[in-house]
PDB file of C-alpha atoms and ligand atoms in Angstrom:
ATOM      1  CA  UNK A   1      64.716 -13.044  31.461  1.00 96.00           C
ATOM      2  CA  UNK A   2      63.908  -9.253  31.676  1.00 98.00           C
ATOM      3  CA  UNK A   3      64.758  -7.381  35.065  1.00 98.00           C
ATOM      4  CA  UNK A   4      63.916  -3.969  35.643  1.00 98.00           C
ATOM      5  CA  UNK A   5      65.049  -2.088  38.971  1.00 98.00           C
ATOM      6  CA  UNK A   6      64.890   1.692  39.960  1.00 98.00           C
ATOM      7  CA  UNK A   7      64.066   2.502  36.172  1.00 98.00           C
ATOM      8  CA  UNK A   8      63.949   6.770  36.158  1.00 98.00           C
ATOM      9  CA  UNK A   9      63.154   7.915  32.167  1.00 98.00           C
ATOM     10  CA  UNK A  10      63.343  11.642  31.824  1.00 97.00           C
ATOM     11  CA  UNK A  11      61.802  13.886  29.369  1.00 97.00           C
ATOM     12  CA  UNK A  12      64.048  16.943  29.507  1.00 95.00           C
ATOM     13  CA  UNK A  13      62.964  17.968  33.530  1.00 95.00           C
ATOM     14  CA  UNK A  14      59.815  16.112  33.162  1.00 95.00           C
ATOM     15  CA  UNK A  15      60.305  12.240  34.740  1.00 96.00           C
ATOM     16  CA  UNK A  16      58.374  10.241  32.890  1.00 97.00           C
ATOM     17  CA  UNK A  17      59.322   6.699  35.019  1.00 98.00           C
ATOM     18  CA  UNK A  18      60.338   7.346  38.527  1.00 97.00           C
ATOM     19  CA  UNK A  19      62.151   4.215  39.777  1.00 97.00           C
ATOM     20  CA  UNK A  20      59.951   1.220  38.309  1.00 98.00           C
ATOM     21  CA  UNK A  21      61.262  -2.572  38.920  1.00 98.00           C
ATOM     22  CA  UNK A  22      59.494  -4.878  36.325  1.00 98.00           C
ATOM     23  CA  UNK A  23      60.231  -8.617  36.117  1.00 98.00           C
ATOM     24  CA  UNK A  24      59.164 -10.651  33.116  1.00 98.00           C
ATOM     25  CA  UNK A  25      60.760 -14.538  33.776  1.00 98.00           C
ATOM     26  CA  UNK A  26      61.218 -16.703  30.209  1.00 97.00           C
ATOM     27  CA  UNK A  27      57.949 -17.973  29.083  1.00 97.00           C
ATOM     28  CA  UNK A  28      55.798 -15.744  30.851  1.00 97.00           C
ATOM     29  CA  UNK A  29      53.052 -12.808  29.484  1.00 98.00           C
ATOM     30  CA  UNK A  30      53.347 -10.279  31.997  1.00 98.00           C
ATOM     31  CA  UNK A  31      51.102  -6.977  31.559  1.00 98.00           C
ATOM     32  CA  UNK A  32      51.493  -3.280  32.664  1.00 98.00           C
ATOM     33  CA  UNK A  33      48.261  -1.514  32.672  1.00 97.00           C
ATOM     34  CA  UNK A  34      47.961   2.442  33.039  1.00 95.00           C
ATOM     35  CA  UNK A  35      45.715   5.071  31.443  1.00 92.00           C
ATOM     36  CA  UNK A  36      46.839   8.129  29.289  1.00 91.00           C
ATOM     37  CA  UNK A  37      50.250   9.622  30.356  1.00 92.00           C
ATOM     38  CA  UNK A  38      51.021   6.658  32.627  1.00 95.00           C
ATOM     39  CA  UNK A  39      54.562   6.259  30.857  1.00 97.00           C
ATOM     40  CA  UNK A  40      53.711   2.936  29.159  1.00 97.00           C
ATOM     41  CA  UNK A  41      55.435   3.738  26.053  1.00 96.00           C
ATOM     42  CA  UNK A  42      58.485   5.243  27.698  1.00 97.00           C
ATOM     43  CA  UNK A  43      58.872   1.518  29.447  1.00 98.00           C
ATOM     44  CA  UNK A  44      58.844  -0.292  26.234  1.00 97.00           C
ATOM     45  CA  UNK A  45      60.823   2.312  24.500  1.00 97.00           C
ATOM     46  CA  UNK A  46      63.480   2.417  27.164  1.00 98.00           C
ATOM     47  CA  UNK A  47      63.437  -1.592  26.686  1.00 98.00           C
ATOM     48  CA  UNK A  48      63.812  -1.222  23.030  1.00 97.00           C
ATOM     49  CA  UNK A  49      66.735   1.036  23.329  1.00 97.00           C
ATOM     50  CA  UNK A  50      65.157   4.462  21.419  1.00 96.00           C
ATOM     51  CA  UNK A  51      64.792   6.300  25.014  1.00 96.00           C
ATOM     52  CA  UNK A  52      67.850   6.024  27.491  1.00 96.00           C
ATOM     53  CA  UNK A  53      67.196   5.878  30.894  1.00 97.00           C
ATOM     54  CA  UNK A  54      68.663   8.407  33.262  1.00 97.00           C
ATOM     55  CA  UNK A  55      69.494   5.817  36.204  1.00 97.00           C
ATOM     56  CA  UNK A  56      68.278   2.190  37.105  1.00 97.00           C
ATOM     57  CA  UNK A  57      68.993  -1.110  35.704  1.00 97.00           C
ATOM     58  CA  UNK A  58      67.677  -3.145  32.821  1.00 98.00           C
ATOM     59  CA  UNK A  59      69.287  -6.808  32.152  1.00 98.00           C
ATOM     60  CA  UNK A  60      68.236  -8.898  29.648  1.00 98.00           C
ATOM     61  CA  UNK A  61      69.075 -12.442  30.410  1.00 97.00           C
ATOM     62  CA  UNK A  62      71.743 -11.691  32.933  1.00 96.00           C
ATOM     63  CA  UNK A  63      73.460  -8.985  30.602  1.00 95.00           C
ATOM     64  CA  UNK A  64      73.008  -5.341  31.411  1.00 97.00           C
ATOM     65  CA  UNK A  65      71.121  -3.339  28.059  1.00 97.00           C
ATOM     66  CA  UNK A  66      70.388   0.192  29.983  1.00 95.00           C
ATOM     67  CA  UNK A  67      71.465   2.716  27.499  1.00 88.00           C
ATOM     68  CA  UNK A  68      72.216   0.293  24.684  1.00 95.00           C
ATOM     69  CA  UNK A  69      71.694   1.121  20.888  1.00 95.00           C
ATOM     70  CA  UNK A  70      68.514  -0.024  19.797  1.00 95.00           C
ATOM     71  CA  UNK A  71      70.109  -2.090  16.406  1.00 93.00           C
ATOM     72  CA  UNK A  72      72.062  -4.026  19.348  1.00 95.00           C
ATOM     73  CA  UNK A  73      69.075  -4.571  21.579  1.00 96.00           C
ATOM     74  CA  UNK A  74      67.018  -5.892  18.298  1.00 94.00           C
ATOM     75  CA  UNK A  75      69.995  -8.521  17.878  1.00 93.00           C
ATOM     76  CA  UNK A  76      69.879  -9.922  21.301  1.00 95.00           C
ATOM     77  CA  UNK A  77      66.110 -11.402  20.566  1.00 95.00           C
ATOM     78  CA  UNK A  78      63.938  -8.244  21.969  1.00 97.00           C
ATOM     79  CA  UNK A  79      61.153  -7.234  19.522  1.00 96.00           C
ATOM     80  CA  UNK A  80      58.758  -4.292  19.875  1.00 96.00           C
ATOM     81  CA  UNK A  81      55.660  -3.461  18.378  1.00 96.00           C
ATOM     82  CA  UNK A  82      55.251  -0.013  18.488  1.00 91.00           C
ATOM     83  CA  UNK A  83      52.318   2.237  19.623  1.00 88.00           C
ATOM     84  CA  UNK A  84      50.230   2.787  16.412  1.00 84.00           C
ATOM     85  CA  UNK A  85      51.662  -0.303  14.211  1.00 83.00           C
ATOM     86  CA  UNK A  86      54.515   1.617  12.490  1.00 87.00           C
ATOM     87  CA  UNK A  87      53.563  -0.539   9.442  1.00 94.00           C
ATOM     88  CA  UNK A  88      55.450   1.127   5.702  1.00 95.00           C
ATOM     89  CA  UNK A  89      52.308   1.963   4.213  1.00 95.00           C
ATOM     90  CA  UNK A  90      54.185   2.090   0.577  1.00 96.00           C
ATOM     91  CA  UNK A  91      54.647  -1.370   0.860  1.00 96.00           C
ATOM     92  CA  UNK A  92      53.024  -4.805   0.905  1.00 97.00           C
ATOM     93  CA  UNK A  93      52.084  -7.190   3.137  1.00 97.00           C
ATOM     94  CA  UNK A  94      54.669  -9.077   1.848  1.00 96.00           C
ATOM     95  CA  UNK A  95      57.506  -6.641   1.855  1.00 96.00           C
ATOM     96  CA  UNK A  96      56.948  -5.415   5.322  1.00 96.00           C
ATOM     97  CA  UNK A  97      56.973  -8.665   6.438  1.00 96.00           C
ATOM     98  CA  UNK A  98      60.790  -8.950   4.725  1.00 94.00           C
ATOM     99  CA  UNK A  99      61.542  -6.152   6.595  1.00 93.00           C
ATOM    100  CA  UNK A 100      60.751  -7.508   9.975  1.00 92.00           C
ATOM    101  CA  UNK A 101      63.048 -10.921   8.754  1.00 90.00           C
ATOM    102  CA  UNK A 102      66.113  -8.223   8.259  1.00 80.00           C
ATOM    103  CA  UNK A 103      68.666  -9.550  10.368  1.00 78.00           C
ATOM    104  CA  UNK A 104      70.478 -12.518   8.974  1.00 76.00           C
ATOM    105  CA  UNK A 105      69.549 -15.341  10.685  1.00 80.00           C
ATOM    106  CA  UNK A 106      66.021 -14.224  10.656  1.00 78.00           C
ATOM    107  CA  UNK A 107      66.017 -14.406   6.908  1.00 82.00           C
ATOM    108  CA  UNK A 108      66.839 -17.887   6.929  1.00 85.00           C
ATOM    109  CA  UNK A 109      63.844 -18.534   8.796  1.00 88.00           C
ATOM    110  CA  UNK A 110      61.347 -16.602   6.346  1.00 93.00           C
ATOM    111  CA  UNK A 111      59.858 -18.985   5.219  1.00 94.00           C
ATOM    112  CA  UNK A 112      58.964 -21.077   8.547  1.00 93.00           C
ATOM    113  CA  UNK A 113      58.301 -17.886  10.434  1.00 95.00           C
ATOM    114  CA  UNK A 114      55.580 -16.472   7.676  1.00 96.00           C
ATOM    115  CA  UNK A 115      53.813 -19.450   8.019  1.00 96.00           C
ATOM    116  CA  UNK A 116      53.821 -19.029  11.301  1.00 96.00           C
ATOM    117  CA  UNK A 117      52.388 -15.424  11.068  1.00 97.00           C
ATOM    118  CA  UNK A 118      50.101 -16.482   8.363  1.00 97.00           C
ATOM    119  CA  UNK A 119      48.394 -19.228  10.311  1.00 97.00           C
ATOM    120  CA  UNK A 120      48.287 -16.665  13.039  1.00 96.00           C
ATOM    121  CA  UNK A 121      46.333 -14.671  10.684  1.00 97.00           C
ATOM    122  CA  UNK A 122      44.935 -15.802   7.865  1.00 96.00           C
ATOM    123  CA  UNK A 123      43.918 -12.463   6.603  1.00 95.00           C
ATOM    124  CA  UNK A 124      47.847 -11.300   5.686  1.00 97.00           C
ATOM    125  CA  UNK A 125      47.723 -14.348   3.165  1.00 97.00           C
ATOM    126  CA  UNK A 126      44.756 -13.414   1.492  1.00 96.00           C
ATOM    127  CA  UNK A 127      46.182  -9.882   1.074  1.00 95.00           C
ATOM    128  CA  UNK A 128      50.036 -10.504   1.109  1.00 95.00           C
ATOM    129  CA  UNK A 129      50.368  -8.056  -2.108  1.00 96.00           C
ATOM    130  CA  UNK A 130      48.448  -5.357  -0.922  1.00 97.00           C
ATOM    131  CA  UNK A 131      49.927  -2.221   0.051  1.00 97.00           C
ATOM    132  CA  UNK A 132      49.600  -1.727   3.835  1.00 97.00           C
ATOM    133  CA  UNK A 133      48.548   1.744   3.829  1.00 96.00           C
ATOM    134  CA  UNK A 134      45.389   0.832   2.166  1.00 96.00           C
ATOM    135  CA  UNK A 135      44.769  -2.200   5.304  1.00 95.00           C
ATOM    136  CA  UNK A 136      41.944  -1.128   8.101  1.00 94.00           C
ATOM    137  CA  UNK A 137      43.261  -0.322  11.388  1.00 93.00           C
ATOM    138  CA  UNK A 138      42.655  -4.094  12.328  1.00 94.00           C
ATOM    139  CA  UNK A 139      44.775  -5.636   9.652  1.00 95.00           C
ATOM    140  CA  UNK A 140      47.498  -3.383   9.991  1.00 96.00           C
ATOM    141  CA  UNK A 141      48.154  -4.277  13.802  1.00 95.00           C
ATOM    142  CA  UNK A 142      47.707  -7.927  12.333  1.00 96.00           C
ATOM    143  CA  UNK A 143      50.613  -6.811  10.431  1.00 97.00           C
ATOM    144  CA  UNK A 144      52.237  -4.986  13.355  1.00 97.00           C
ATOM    145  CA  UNK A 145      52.139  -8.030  15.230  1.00 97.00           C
ATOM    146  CA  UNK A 146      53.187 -10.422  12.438  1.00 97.00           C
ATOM    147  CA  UNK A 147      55.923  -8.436  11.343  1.00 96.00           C
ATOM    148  CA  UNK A 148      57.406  -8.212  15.049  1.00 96.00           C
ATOM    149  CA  UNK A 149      57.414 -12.298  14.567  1.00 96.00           C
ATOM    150  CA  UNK A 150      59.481 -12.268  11.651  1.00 96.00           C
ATOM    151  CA  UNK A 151      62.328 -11.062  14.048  1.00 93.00           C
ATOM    152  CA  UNK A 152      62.378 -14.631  15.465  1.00 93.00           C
ATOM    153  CA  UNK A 153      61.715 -12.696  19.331  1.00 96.00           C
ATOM    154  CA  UNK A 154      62.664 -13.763  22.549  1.00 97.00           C
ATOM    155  CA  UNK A 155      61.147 -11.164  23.997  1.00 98.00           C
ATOM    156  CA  UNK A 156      57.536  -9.751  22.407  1.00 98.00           C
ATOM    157  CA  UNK A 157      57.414  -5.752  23.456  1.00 98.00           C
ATOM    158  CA  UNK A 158      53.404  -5.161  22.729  1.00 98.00           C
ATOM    159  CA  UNK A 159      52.610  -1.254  22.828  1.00 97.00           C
ATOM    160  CA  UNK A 160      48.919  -0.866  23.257  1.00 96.00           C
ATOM    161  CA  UNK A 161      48.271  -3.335  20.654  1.00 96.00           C
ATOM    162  CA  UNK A 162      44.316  -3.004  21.152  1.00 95.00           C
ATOM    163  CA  UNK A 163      44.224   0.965  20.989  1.00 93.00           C
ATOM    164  CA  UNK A 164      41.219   1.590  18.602  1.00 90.00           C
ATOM    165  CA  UNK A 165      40.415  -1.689  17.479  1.00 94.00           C
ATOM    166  CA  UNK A 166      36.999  -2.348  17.610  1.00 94.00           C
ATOM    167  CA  UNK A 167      35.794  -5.650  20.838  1.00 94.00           C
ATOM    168  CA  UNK A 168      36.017  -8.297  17.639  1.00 94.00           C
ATOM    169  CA  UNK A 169      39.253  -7.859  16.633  1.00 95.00           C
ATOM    170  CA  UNK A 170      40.546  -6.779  20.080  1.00 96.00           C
ATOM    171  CA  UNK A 171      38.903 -10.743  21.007  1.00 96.00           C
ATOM    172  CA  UNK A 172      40.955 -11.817  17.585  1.00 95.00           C
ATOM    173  CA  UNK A 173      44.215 -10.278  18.555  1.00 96.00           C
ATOM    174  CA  UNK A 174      44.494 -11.305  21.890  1.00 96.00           C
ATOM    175  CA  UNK A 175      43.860 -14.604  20.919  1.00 97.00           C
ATOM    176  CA  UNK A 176      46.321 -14.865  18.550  1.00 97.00           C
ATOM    177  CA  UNK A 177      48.717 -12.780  21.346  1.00 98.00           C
ATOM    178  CA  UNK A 178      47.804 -16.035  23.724  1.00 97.00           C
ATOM    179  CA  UNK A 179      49.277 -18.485  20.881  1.00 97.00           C
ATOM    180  CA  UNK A 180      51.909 -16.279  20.173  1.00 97.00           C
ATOM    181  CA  UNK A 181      53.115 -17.191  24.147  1.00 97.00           C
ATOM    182  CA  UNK A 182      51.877 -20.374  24.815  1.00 96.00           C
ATOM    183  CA  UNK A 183      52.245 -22.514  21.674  1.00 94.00           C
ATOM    184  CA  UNK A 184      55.365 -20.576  19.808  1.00 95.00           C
ATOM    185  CA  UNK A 185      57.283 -19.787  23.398  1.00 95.00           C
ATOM    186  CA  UNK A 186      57.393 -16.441  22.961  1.00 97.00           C
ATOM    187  CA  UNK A 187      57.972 -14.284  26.550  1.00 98.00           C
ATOM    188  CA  UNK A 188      55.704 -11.100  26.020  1.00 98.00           C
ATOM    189  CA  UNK A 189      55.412  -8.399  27.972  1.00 98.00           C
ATOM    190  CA  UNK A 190      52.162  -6.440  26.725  1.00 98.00           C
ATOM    191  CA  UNK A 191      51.254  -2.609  27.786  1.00 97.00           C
ATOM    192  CA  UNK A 192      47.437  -1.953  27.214  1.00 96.00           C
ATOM    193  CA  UNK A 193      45.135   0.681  28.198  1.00 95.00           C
ATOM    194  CA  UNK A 194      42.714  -1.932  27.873  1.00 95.00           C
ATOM    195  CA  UNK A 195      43.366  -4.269  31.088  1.00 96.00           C
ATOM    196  CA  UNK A 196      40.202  -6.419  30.689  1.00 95.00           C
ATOM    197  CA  UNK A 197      42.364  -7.609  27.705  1.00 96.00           C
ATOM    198  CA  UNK A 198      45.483  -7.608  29.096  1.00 97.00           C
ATOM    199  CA  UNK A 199      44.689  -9.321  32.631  1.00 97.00           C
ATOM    200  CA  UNK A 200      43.003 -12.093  30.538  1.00 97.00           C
ATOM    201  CA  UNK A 201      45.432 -13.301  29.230  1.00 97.00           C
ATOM    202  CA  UNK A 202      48.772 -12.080  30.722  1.00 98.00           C
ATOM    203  CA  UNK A 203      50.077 -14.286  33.993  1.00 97.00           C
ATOM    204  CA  UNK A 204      51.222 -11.401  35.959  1.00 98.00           C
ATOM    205  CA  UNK A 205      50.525  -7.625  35.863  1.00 98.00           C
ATOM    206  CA  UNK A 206      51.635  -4.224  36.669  1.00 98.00           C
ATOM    207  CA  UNK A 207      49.693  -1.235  37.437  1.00 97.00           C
ATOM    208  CA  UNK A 208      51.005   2.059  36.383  1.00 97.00           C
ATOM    209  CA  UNK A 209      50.450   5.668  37.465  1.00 96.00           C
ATOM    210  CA  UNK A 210      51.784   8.516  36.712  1.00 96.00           C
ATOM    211  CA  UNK A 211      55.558   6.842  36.159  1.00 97.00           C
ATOM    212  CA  UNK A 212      54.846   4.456  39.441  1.00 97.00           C
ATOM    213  CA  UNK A 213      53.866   1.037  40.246  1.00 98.00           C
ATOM    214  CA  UNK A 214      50.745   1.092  42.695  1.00 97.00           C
ATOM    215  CA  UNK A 215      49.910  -2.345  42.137  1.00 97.00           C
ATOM    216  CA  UNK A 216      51.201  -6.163  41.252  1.00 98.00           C
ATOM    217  CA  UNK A 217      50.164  -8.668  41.495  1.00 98.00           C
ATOM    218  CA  UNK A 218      49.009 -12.493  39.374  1.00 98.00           C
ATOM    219  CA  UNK A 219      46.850 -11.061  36.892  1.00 98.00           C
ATOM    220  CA  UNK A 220      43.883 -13.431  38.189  1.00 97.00           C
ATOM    221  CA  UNK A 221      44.231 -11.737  41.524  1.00 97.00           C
ATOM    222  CA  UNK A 222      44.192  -7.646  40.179  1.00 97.00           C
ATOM    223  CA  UNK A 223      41.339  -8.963  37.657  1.00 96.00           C
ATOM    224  CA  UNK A 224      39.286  -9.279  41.547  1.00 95.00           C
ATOM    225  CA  UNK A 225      40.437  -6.213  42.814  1.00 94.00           C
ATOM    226  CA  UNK A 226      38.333  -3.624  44.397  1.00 93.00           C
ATOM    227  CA  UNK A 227      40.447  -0.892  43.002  1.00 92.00           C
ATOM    228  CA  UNK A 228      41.298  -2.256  39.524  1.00 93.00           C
ATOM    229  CA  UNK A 229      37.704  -2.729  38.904  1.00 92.00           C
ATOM    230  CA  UNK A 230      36.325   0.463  39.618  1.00 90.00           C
ATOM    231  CA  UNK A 231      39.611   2.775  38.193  1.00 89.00           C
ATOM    232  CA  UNK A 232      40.699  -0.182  34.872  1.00 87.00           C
ATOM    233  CA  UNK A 233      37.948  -2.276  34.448  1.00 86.00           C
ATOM    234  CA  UNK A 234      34.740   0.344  34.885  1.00 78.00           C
ATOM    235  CA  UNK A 235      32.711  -2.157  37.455  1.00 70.00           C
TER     236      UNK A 235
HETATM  237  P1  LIG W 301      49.318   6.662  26.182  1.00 81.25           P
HETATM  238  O1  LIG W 301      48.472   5.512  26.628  1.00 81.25           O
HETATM  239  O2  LIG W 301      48.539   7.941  26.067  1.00 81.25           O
HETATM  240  O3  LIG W 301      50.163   6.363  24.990  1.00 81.25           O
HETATM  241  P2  LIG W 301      51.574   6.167  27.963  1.00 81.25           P
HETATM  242  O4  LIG W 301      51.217   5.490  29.228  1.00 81.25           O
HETATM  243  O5  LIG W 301      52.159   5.361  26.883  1.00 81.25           O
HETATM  244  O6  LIG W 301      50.318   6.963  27.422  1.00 81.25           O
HETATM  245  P3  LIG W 301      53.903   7.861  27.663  1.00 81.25           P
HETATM  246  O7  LIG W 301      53.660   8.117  26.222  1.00 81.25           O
HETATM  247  O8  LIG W 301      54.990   6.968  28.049  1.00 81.25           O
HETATM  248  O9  LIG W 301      52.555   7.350  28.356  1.00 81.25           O
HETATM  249  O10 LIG W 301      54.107   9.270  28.381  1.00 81.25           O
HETATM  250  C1  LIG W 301      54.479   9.395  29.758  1.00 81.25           C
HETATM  251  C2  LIG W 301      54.681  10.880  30.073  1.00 81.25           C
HETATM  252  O11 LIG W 301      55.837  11.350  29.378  1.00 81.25           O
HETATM  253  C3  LIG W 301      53.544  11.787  29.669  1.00 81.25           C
HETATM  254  O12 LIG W 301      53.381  12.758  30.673  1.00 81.25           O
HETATM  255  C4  LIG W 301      53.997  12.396  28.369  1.00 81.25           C
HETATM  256  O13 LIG W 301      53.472  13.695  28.192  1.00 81.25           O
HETATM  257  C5  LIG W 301      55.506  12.463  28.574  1.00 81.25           C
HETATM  258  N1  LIG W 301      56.212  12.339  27.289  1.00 81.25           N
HETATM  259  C6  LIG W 301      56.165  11.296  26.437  1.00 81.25           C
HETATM  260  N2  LIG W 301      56.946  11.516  25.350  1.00 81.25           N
HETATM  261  C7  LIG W 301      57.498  12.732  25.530  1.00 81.25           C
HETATM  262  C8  LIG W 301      58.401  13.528  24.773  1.00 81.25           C
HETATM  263  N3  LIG W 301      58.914  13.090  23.614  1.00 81.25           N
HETATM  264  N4  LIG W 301      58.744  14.752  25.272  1.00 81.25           N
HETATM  265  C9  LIG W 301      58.255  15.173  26.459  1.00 81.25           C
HETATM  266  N5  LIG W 301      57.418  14.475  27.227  1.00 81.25           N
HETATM  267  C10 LIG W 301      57.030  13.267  26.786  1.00 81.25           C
END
């Protein structure tokens, strides 16, 4: 579905990727792990169309979407969540969930899709007229996450959904991430600082450093490895 070869991202002189290939088949929840500064965020931005890569490919079932404009990358079925939620705190639950059901053949699928999102998480029902500013950090990725399915995805983008959540609502989130892949279709492809929660549940996974791949590999197998225990995992 997603194929990534020779990605370089550049920050002015600064290379932020340096020649990643990333493979995400349909149906699958593939993980890239790194810590601080790894260039997770470029990835999924670069994906998502608001960073343009300065060579390498990036197809998106069979088409080429390197360099595309992210408003034509968003039609094609690929749906990020961005790094800190990104939620309009002036608005509702409600309302920001209208603005994740923009596009036109997403809106004709409001009603089906909040359900969806609402059985994901129970909590946006309760609250749907609250503004989202007001939400706790765990809500609002609820939100975050809920909005992103409103865009009917093909293809989940997850930045660092788990960043500053507390282990509850990390648990609660990737939970609802798993049912998100495996009971509404959804492929994901999930960057996390956190790779306990990320190898869990993901099929296959990345490991990135400083712009490279060091390591992939099934995500059951790098879960049992020497050196993503000790430098990802803290065993
Ligand atoms: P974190 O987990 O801290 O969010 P990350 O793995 O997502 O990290 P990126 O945010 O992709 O990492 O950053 C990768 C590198 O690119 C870092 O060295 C960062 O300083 C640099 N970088 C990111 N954004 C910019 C920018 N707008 N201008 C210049 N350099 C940037």
């Amino acid at each position: 579905m997603l194929k990534i070869e020779n990605l370089q991202v550049c920050y002015g002189p600064i290379m932020a990727i340096k020649g990643i290939s990333v493979y995400v088949p349909q149906g699958e929840l593939v993980c890239v792990i790194g810590a601080n500064g790894a260039g997770k965020s470029t990835l999924i931005r670069t994906i998502s169309g608001l960073n343009k890569p300065r060579s390498g490919m990036i197809e998106f079932e069979g088409k080429s979407i390197a360099g595309m404009p992210a408003h034509r990358i968003v039609d094609l079925g690929i749906v990020q969540v961005p790094e800190g939620r990104g939620v309009f705190p002036e608005m509702t639950i409600l309302e920001n969930l209208e603005m994740g059901a923009y596009l036109k053949r997403n809106k004709r699928m409001f009603k089906e899709n909040q359900e969806k999102v609402y059985a994901l998480f129970p909590r946006l029902k309760e609250r749907e007229g609250q503004l989202a500013g007001t939400l706790s950090g765990g809500e609002q990725q609820m939100l975050a996450v809920g909005r992103g399915m409103m865009g009917n995805p093909k293809l989940l983008l997850l930045d660092e959904p788990s960043q500053g959540l507390s282990p509850l609502m990390v648990q609660h989130l990737s939970d609802a991430i798993s049912v998100i892949h495996k009971q509404h279709s959804v492929t994901v492809l999930l960057v996390e600082q956190n790779a306990r929660m990320a190898l869990e549940i993901a099929e296959r996974g990345y490991v990135l450093q400083t712009g490279k791949v060091v390591m992939e590999d099934s995500a059951a197998s790098l879960l049992e490895n020497k050196v993503v225990k000790e430098a990802y995992l803290g065993i």
